[in-house]
XYZ file of C-alpha atoms in Angstrom:
529
model
C -10.846 -50.029 -27.446
C -11.032 -53.543 -28.896
C -13.320 -55.571 -26.633
C -12.082 -58.844 -28.174
C -8.543 -58.175 -26.956
C -9.196 -56.452 -23.648
C -10.469 -58.634 -20.811
C -13.608 -57.531 -18.971
C -12.886 -55.158 -16.087
C -14.198 -56.418 -12.777
C -11.792 -54.805 -10.297
C -10.362 -51.319 -9.828
C -6.787 -52.493 -10.376
C -7.786 -53.886 -13.775
C -9.277 -50.512 -14.698
C -6.058 -48.605 -14.013
C -3.951 -51.244 -15.763
C -6.142 -51.019 -18.856
C -5.945 -47.225 -18.783
C -2.146 -47.414 -18.726
C -2.156 -49.882 -21.621
C -4.302 -47.562 -23.745
C -2.115 -44.524 -23.057
C 1.165 -46.350 -23.719
C 0.101 -47.769 -27.071
C 2.346 -46.529 -29.944
C 0.714 -43.793 -32.054
C 2.316 -42.804 -35.349
C -0.566 -41.085 -37.145
C -3.466 -38.824 -36.204
C -5.801 -41.778 -36.655
C -3.853 -43.737 -34.038
C -4.036 -40.781 -31.649
C -7.787 -40.438 -32.207
C -8.284 -44.139 -31.514
C -6.282 -43.905 -28.282
C -8.242 -40.837 -27.109
C -11.546 -42.493 -27.946
C -10.489 -45.524 -25.902
C -9.437 -43.259 -23.049
C -12.793 -41.430 -23.028
C -14.787 -44.642 -23.429
C -12.941 -46.321 -20.579
C -13.356 -43.420 -18.145
C -17.021 -42.745 -18.980
C -18.058 -46.407 -19.030
C -16.695 -46.958 -15.532
C -17.663 -43.487 -14.291
C -19.876 -44.807 -11.502
C -17.538 -47.622 -10.516
C -13.978 -46.303 -10.412
C -14.084 -42.587 -11.382
C -16.323 -41.038 -8.753
C -14.384 -38.401 -6.805
C -12.360 -35.355 -7.829
C -9.229 -37.301 -6.960
C -10.200 -40.074 -9.382
C -10.746 -37.576 -12.202
C -7.438 -35.885 -11.418
C -5.648 -39.227 -11.451
C -7.065 -40.069 -14.884
C -6.070 -36.661 -16.249
C -2.535 -36.756 -14.879
C -1.992 -40.248 -16.256
C -2.806 -38.834 -19.673
C -0.596 -35.760 -19.059
C 2.330 -37.972 -18.023
C 1.877 -40.457 -20.875
C 4.063 -40.752 -24.006
C 0.921 -39.997 -26.021
C 0.663 -36.487 -24.571
C 4.373 -35.718 -24.346
C 4.798 -36.479 -28.060
C 1.565 -34.958 -29.398
C 0.509 -32.436 -26.715
C -0.952 -29.773 -29.035
C -3.020 -32.266 -31.010
C -4.290 -34.044 -27.857
C -5.270 -30.720 -26.259
C -7.154 -29.608 -29.361
C -9.049 -32.900 -29.687
C -10.138 -32.761 -26.027
C -11.211 -29.148 -26.575
C -13.416 -30.232 -29.490
C -15.132 -32.669 -27.117
C -15.947 -29.724 -24.842
C -17.254 -27.622 -27.722
C -19.335 -30.340 -29.399
C -20.342 -33.037 -26.892
C -23.395 -32.831 -24.628
C -22.917 -36.000 -22.575
C -22.192 -35.078 -18.949
C -19.582 -37.785 -18.400
C -17.605 -36.830 -21.516
C -17.817 -33.147 -20.564
C -16.688 -33.944 -17.029
C -13.447 -35.675 -18.004
C -12.804 -33.165 -20.820
C -13.163 -30.086 -18.591
C -11.052 -31.675 -15.855
C -8.262 -32.453 -18.336
C -8.276 -28.900 -19.777
C -8.004 -27.412 -16.273
C -5.020 -29.545 -15.259
C -3.415 -29.100 -18.665
C -3.733 -25.306 -18.475
C -2.223 -25.209 -14.998
C 0.835 -27.126 -16.168
C 1.194 -25.432 -19.564
C 1.202 -21.644 -19.905
C -0.188 -21.843 -23.472
C -3.147 -24.020 -22.547
C -5.678 -21.396 -21.434
C -4.691 -18.912 -24.155
C -5.466 -21.543 -26.825
C -8.876 -22.168 -25.256
C -9.681 -18.478 -25.394
C -8.726 -18.303 -29.065
C -11.102 -21.159 -29.931
C -14.188 -19.483 -28.467
C -14.420 -21.541 -25.283
C -15.762 -18.720 -23.081
C -19.267 -18.463 -24.627
C -19.574 -22.255 -24.581
C -18.727 -22.342 -20.865
C -21.303 -19.647 -20.087
C -23.939 -21.705 -21.889
C -22.984 -24.952 -20.130
C -22.917 -23.318 -16.679
C -26.454 -22.067 -17.288
C -27.763 -25.340 -18.761
C -25.980 -27.932 -16.586
C -26.663 -26.408 -13.179
C -29.070 -29.183 -12.104
C -27.381 -32.173 -13.773
C -24.102 -32.753 -11.976
C -22.718 -30.627 -9.136
C -19.157 -31.798 -9.805
C -19.389 -30.899 -13.496
C -20.903 -27.497 -12.699
C -18.061 -26.760 -10.296
C -15.418 -27.701 -12.871
C -17.089 -25.517 -15.517
C -16.893 -22.558 -13.131
C -13.275 -23.384 -12.393
C -12.334 -23.429 -16.082
C -14.222 -20.177 -16.727
C -12.281 -18.547 -13.878
C -8.908 -19.781 -15.130
C -9.535 -18.468 -18.652
C -10.736 -15.079 -17.358
C -7.894 -14.796 -14.866
C -5.061 -15.413 -17.305
C -5.963 -13.005 -20.122
C -8.175 -10.139 -21.135
C -11.544 -11.088 -22.581
C -12.780 -9.393 -25.726
C -16.021 -7.469 -25.922
C -17.940 -10.279 -27.630
C -17.089 -12.644 -24.773
C -18.267 -10.216 -22.095
C -21.508 -9.556 -23.981
C -22.440 -13.232 -23.525
C -22.540 -12.603 -19.760
C -26.133 -11.382 -19.388
C -28.267 -10.535 -16.363
C -29.801 -14.036 -15.965
C -26.306 -15.571 -15.833
C -25.150 -13.250 -13.009
C -28.437 -13.688 -11.142
C -28.042 -17.464 -11.455
C -24.654 -17.302 -9.731
C -25.933 -14.970 -7.003
C -28.930 -17.256 -6.427
C -26.632 -20.233 -5.945
C -24.706 -18.379 -3.254
C -27.868 -17.156 -1.542
C -29.918 -20.348 -1.514
C -27.147 -22.866 -0.866
C -25.333 -20.974 1.891
C -25.779 -23.900 4.298
C -23.535 -26.215 2.266
C -21.090 -27.682 4.789
C -18.599 -28.743 2.135
C -18.267 -25.287 0.567
C -19.875 -22.632 2.805
C -18.375 -19.751 0.797
C -19.039 -21.184 -2.684
C -15.510 -20.266 -3.575
C -15.643 -21.204 -7.316
C -18.758 -19.050 -7.844
C -17.390 -16.073 -5.930
C -14.086 -16.227 -7.800
C -15.928 -16.127 -11.142
C -17.850 -13.020 -10.057
C -14.661 -11.358 -8.817
C -12.691 -12.023 -11.990
C -15.597 -10.858 -14.174
C -15.699 -7.623 -12.185
C -11.968 -7.245 -12.869
C -12.610 -7.756 -16.586
C -15.275 -5.039 -16.549
C -12.911 -2.639 -14.785
C -10.086 -3.250 -17.256
C -12.218 -3.242 -20.402
C -13.189 0.444 -20.881
C -11.380 1.979 -23.842
C -11.929 5.440 -25.400
C -12.698 3.943 -28.816
C -15.174 1.321 -27.499
C -18.806 1.966 -26.546
C -19.447 1.673 -22.796
C -19.992 -1.800 -21.365
C -22.200 -2.208 -18.310
C -20.720 -3.879 -15.247
C -23.586 -6.297 -14.712
C -22.396 -7.393 -11.280
C -22.534 -3.842 -9.940
C -25.784 -3.169 -11.820
C -27.619 -6.148 -10.304
C -26.289 -5.559 -6.787
C -27.440 -1.949 -7.099
C -30.941 -3.040 -8.119
C -31.345 -6.187 -5.990
C -28.672 -5.852 -3.285
C -30.890 -6.643 -0.261
C -31.814 -9.988 -1.845
C -28.182 -11.071 -2.208
C -26.477 -10.043 1.016
C -24.922 -13.489 1.509
C -22.505 -12.720 -1.316
C -21.312 -9.592 0.507
C -20.938 -11.463 3.791
C -18.796 -14.082 2.095
C -16.605 -11.379 0.535
C -15.684 -10.090 3.988
C -15.153 -13.598 5.359
C -12.857 -14.477 2.464
C -10.886 -11.240 2.817
C -10.419 -12.062 6.489
C -8.942 -15.473 5.634
C -7.289 -14.837 2.266
C -3.484 -14.723 2.092
C -2.926 -14.670 -1.687
C -2.075 -11.231 -3.052
C -4.104 -11.489 -6.280
C -7.262 -12.722 -4.534
C -7.104 -9.959 -1.930
C -6.841 -7.354 -4.692
C -9.828 -8.823 -6.549
C -11.983 -8.625 -3.407
C -10.853 -5.101 -2.546
C -11.602 -3.786 -6.036
C -15.200 -4.962 -5.872
C -15.553 -3.513 -2.368
C -14.251 -0.193 -3.671
C -16.957 -0.092 -6.345
C -19.661 -0.969 -3.806
C -18.545 1.828 -1.462
C -18.335 4.430 -4.245
C -21.699 3.652 -5.896
C -24.599 5.465 -4.136
C -27.054 2.607 -4.730
C -24.810 0.171 -2.809
C -23.638 2.414 0.041
C -25.756 0.379 2.483
C -25.479 -3.011 0.790
C -23.707 -4.483 3.848
C -25.141 -4.913 7.305
C -23.621 -2.632 9.943
C -22.146 -5.561 11.870
C -20.429 -6.762 8.683
C -18.938 -3.287 8.233
C -17.541 -3.510 11.763
C -15.865 -6.798 10.876
C -14.466 -5.250 7.688
C -12.965 -2.322 9.624
C -11.292 -4.767 12.003
C -9.915 -6.789 9.065
C -8.519 -3.690 7.337
C -6.893 -2.382 10.520
C -5.239 -5.734 11.188
C -4.044 -6.283 7.628
C -2.642 -2.774 7.227
C -0.693 -3.122 10.469
C 0.569 -6.572 9.445
C 1.702 -5.501 5.992
C 5.458 -4.995 5.868
C 6.846 -3.079 2.859
C 10.117 -4.948 3.252
C 8.670 -8.461 3.116
C 7.892 -10.653 0.119
C 4.402 -11.414 -1.036
C 3.172 -14.956 -1.412
C 4.472 -15.344 -4.972
C 7.516 -13.058 -4.833
C 10.910 -14.669 -5.146
C 12.933 -11.453 -5.150
C 12.820 -8.217 -3.252
C 11.562 -6.054 -6.093
C 8.437 -8.103 -6.801
C 7.678 -8.524 -3.113
C 7.956 -4.808 -2.397
C 5.730 -3.948 -5.361
C 3.082 -6.441 -4.266
C 2.987 -5.243 -0.667
C 2.939 -1.601 -1.780
C 0.035 -2.178 -4.187
C -1.913 -4.051 -1.515
C -1.383 -1.260 1.039
C -2.550 1.372 -1.451
C -5.657 -0.644 -2.336
C -6.627 -1.175 1.306
C -6.393 2.584 1.895
C -8.425 3.338 -1.234
C -11.187 1.091 0.108
C -10.962 2.453 3.648
C -11.737 6.051 2.684
C -15.176 5.490 1.037
C -15.952 2.850 3.665
C -15.571 5.480 6.400
C -17.238 8.235 4.398
C -20.212 6.699 2.557
C -21.583 3.849 4.673
C -23.533 3.584 7.914
C -20.267 4.202 9.771
C -20.553 7.919 8.918
C -23.971 8.273 10.533
C -24.443 9.585 14.045
C -23.869 6.787 16.517
C -22.164 4.581 13.916
C -18.592 5.862 14.303
C -16.949 2.499 14.899
C -13.431 2.489 16.434
C -12.641 6.127 15.687
C -9.605 6.187 17.991
C -8.197 2.960 16.536
C -8.600 4.224 12.973
C -6.848 7.509 13.801
C -4.023 5.610 15.498
C -3.688 3.357 12.429
C -3.428 6.339 10.070
C -0.819 7.933 12.317
C 1.288 4.763 12.377
C 1.145 4.336 8.608
C 2.978 7.626 8.020
C 5.275 7.573 11.046
C 6.340 3.939 11.264
C 9.209 2.978 8.972
C 10.666 -0.417 8.189
C 12.774 -2.197 5.587
C 16.073 -0.521 6.557
C 14.335 2.723 7.567
C 12.564 3.075 4.217
C 10.160 6.030 4.528
C 6.490 5.921 3.668
C 5.846 6.625 -0.017
C 3.967 9.680 -1.230
C 0.877 7.731 -2.352
C 0.326 6.361 1.148
C 0.721 9.871 2.568
C -1.927 11.291 0.219
C -4.342 8.422 0.894
C -3.901 8.748 4.658
C -4.614 12.478 4.481
C -7.759 11.736 2.485
C -8.952 9.245 5.130
C -8.236 11.682 7.964
C -10.380 14.337 6.258
C -13.538 12.218 6.664
C -15.876 14.224 8.875
C -16.054 11.895 11.857
C -12.347 11.043 11.695
C -11.131 14.661 11.342
C -10.347 16.577 14.514
C -10.153 20.376 14.526
C -6.750 21.821 15.374
C -5.028 18.444 15.057
C -1.285 19.037 14.736
C -0.817 15.677 12.999
C -2.975 16.807 10.059
C -0.919 19.954 9.610
C 2.316 17.973 9.870
C 1.187 15.512 7.168
C 0.136 18.345 4.856
C 3.536 19.980 5.283
C 5.301 16.694 4.523
C 3.272 16.193 1.371
C 3.867 19.766 0.200
C 7.572 19.490 0.925
C 7.918 16.238 -0.998
C 6.150 17.713 -4.033
C 8.388 20.825 -3.939
C 11.542 18.697 -4.040
C 10.410 16.915 -7.211
C 11.166 18.696 -10.516
C 7.770 17.686 -11.920
C 5.853 18.333 -8.700
C 5.248 14.615 -8.156
C 6.033 12.750 -4.971
C 8.678 10.164 -5.894
C 10.560 7.674 -3.747
C 13.810 9.606 -4.267
C 12.178 12.801 -3.105
C 10.836 11.018 -0.036
C 14.266 9.625 0.841
C 16.003 12.970 0.370
C 13.428 14.948 2.353
C 12.837 12.592 5.261
C 16.262 10.946 5.545
C 18.464 13.768 4.277
C 20.216 11.625 1.692
C 20.652 11.582 -2.044
C 20.660 8.092 -3.480
C 23.005 8.900 -6.361
C 25.522 10.804 -4.226
C 25.543 8.132 -1.538
C 26.973 5.584 -3.945
C 29.962 7.693 -5.112
C 33.365 7.756 -3.383
C 36.097 10.347 -4.009
C 38.923 8.139 -2.731
C 40.233 5.007 -4.330
C 41.323 1.957 -2.397
C 44.974 2.618 -3.398
C 44.904 6.182 -2.027
C 43.430 5.035 1.276
C 46.063 2.285 1.645
C 48.915 4.699 0.875
C 47.654 7.226 3.395
C 47.420 4.599 6.120
C 50.962 3.415 5.317
C 52.402 6.915 5.750
C 50.674 7.283 9.105
C 52.156 4.031 10.358
C 55.714 5.197 9.429
C 55.454 8.444 11.458
C 56.789 8.460 15.065
C 54.046 8.619 17.633
C 54.717 11.139 20.443
C 57.596 10.357 22.800
C 57.586 6.682 22.011
C 60.785 5.327 20.537
C 60.706 4.987 16.733
C 61.801 1.355 16.776
C 59.333 0.317 19.441
C 56.022 -1.030 18.113
C 52.930 0.839 19.092
C 50.902 -0.898 21.792
C 47.927 -2.775 20.409
C 44.637 -2.046 22.050
C 41.997 -4.683 22.395
C 38.736 -4.043 20.621
C 35.639 -3.292 22.631
C 34.052 -6.548 21.470
C 37.093 -8.562 22.529
C 37.283 -6.833 25.905
C 33.622 -7.510 26.499
C 34.133 -11.149 25.484
C 36.957 -11.554 28.022
C 34.826 -10.037 30.764
C 31.994 -12.416 29.949
C 34.438 -15.327 29.857
C 35.691 -14.420 33.321
C 32.090 -14.495 34.511
C 31.671 -17.972 33.050
C 29.294 -17.135 30.172
C 31.265 -16.308 27.078
C 29.254 -14.695 24.220
C 29.981 -15.094 20.517
C 31.737 -12.164 18.937
C 29.324 -12.089 15.949
C 25.642 -12.509 16.842
C 23.684 -15.135 14.921
C 21.490 -13.636 12.186
C 17.770 -13.517 12.735
C 15.546 -15.425 10.397
C 12.408 -13.870 9.160
C 9.320 -15.998 9.336
C 6.445 -15.493 6.924
C 3.208 -14.433 8.536
C 0.018 -16.419 8.189
C -3.311 -14.736 7.937
C -5.487 -16.463 10.480
C -9.183 -16.760 10.120
C -11.722 -15.492 12.622
C -11.318 -18.723 14.593
C -7.596 -19.100 14.006
C -8.035 -21.689 11.283
C -6.224 -21.734 7.990
C -8.145 -21.106 4.767
C -8.503 -24.073 2.438
C -10.532 -22.873 -0.522
C -9.248 -24.805 -3.465
C -11.031 -28.054 -2.749
C -9.351 -31.323 -1.860
C -5.642 -31.745 -1.963
C -4.328 -34.035 -4.680
C -1.586 -35.917 -2.884
C 0.378 -38.421 -4.857
C -0.241 -36.790 -8.239
C 2.800 -35.616 -10.094
C 2.372 -32.997 -12.841
C 4.560 -33.208 -15.947
C 8.040 -31.782 -15.293
C 9.321 -28.561 -16.790
C 5.996 -26.690 -17.029
C 4.573 -23.797 -15.045
C 2.542 -24.737 -11.992
C -0.838 -23.609 -10.829
C 0.548 -20.437 -9.272
C 2.341 -19.306 -12.391
C 2.318 -15.724 -13.539
C -0.870 -14.371 -14.937
C -1.054 -13.041 -18.462
C -0.475 -9.330 -18.851
C -3.520 -7.110 -18.897
C -3.990 -3.426 -19.586
C -3.397 -1.139 -16.643
C -6.101 -1.381 -14.011
C -7.742 1.765 -12.577
C -5.977 0.780 -9.360
C -2.468 0.922 -10.893
C -0.141 3.096 -8.807
C 1.209 4.851 -11.908
C -2.095 6.616 -12.430
C -2.234 10.242 -11.508
C -5.422 9.825 -9.519
C -5.025 8.141 -6.143
């Protein structure tokens, strides 16, 4: 920025006007682009304490760059130059605006985070999170946010995961434990999300040709669990308030590992386990296989999401009932309610009478076989076992498929139900011949008396009574369900809302699809349930 041309900035309005002037300057060569970016960084860092103080201010600066002709014309080059600032600079103010820009750019461009991963950004972020923890809370939070976004959108390679060592995980757990009284962020959502997505990476990484890789989150909780119970408490609180499908699955997968690892069977307090049982009962009863999930725009995706979530809840419920303090004498919490839940899951149908799928049936049977849940001589257990055996017998491969379920429990074949042996022409001809035949003793030339339909007769009766009803009832509208918190409040975990900011048009938003990963151990296609 040429100080001889630009007037001194003494007011906030002058700052934003100067920022617009810098971003709208014509740039024909890479040198021009570099000069404009240097002016942009110098302007924002120089007035960091005056006009760029809050998260909203940083977001406004970033979106002005994203909406500028400079970015729209040279987006790849601008993104790469900002990335080099992250990889090479050590100044906190430069890092702050650079990380913020890369986060907003990645959320509006599906190729943004994948490019960062290819340039070796992950190890650099791990280093900065460890080194910058005491410098700037806002910068530390943004570094965690960018690390989460990169890990969420693609699979990390082995070299990246090796950079996550024990001190790094302990540092994150310490932050949750010692700063749990923070009124602005009581759950430390950015930190917890990083731990959850790293656990997902560990679960998806094992490959037969690769040497084993230790899940450091599970390892440290196994060794030092009693010192970091606040993390577990926050997991249950977040699950109670979370409504996003992907976040619920991330929490449930870590809970599953904790309840299936002997060293962490008693990681949670008993009262927290009681809360978790209540949350699982409520969420399983609220889940509707015929409804859409939060991201689904069509029936197929919504059904798949709800089905996967139901299966995962049941996979967590079984070791929770079997391996924790709930299985001890005097700790059998809500036995009757749990048995009633399991009964409803296999006997309640919805979504146009769609029957329960075979995976749910097997998981329910497994939960009912827990010692303190099982009841000797229970007819329901025998009935479920017979259903499962019957469904497997009807499948050529011995597997319980949706078609086998429909045929066994509804008595229908899906292929045969869609085939008709009569054409429309044949049906019309047959009806025409019947109309030409004389009807009883009635004269041939006399028209047959027309009978009023039941609906019309009922309508006339109601009209005579002075309250006529419509012939066709108005369709019901389905309302999406909200997951209320423990106090009936909505969850707001993504920080402050950025009202008034407009992302560049035509790009994917923050809730875009995640990059494809290898099949998770929780995938429903696996043979083991």
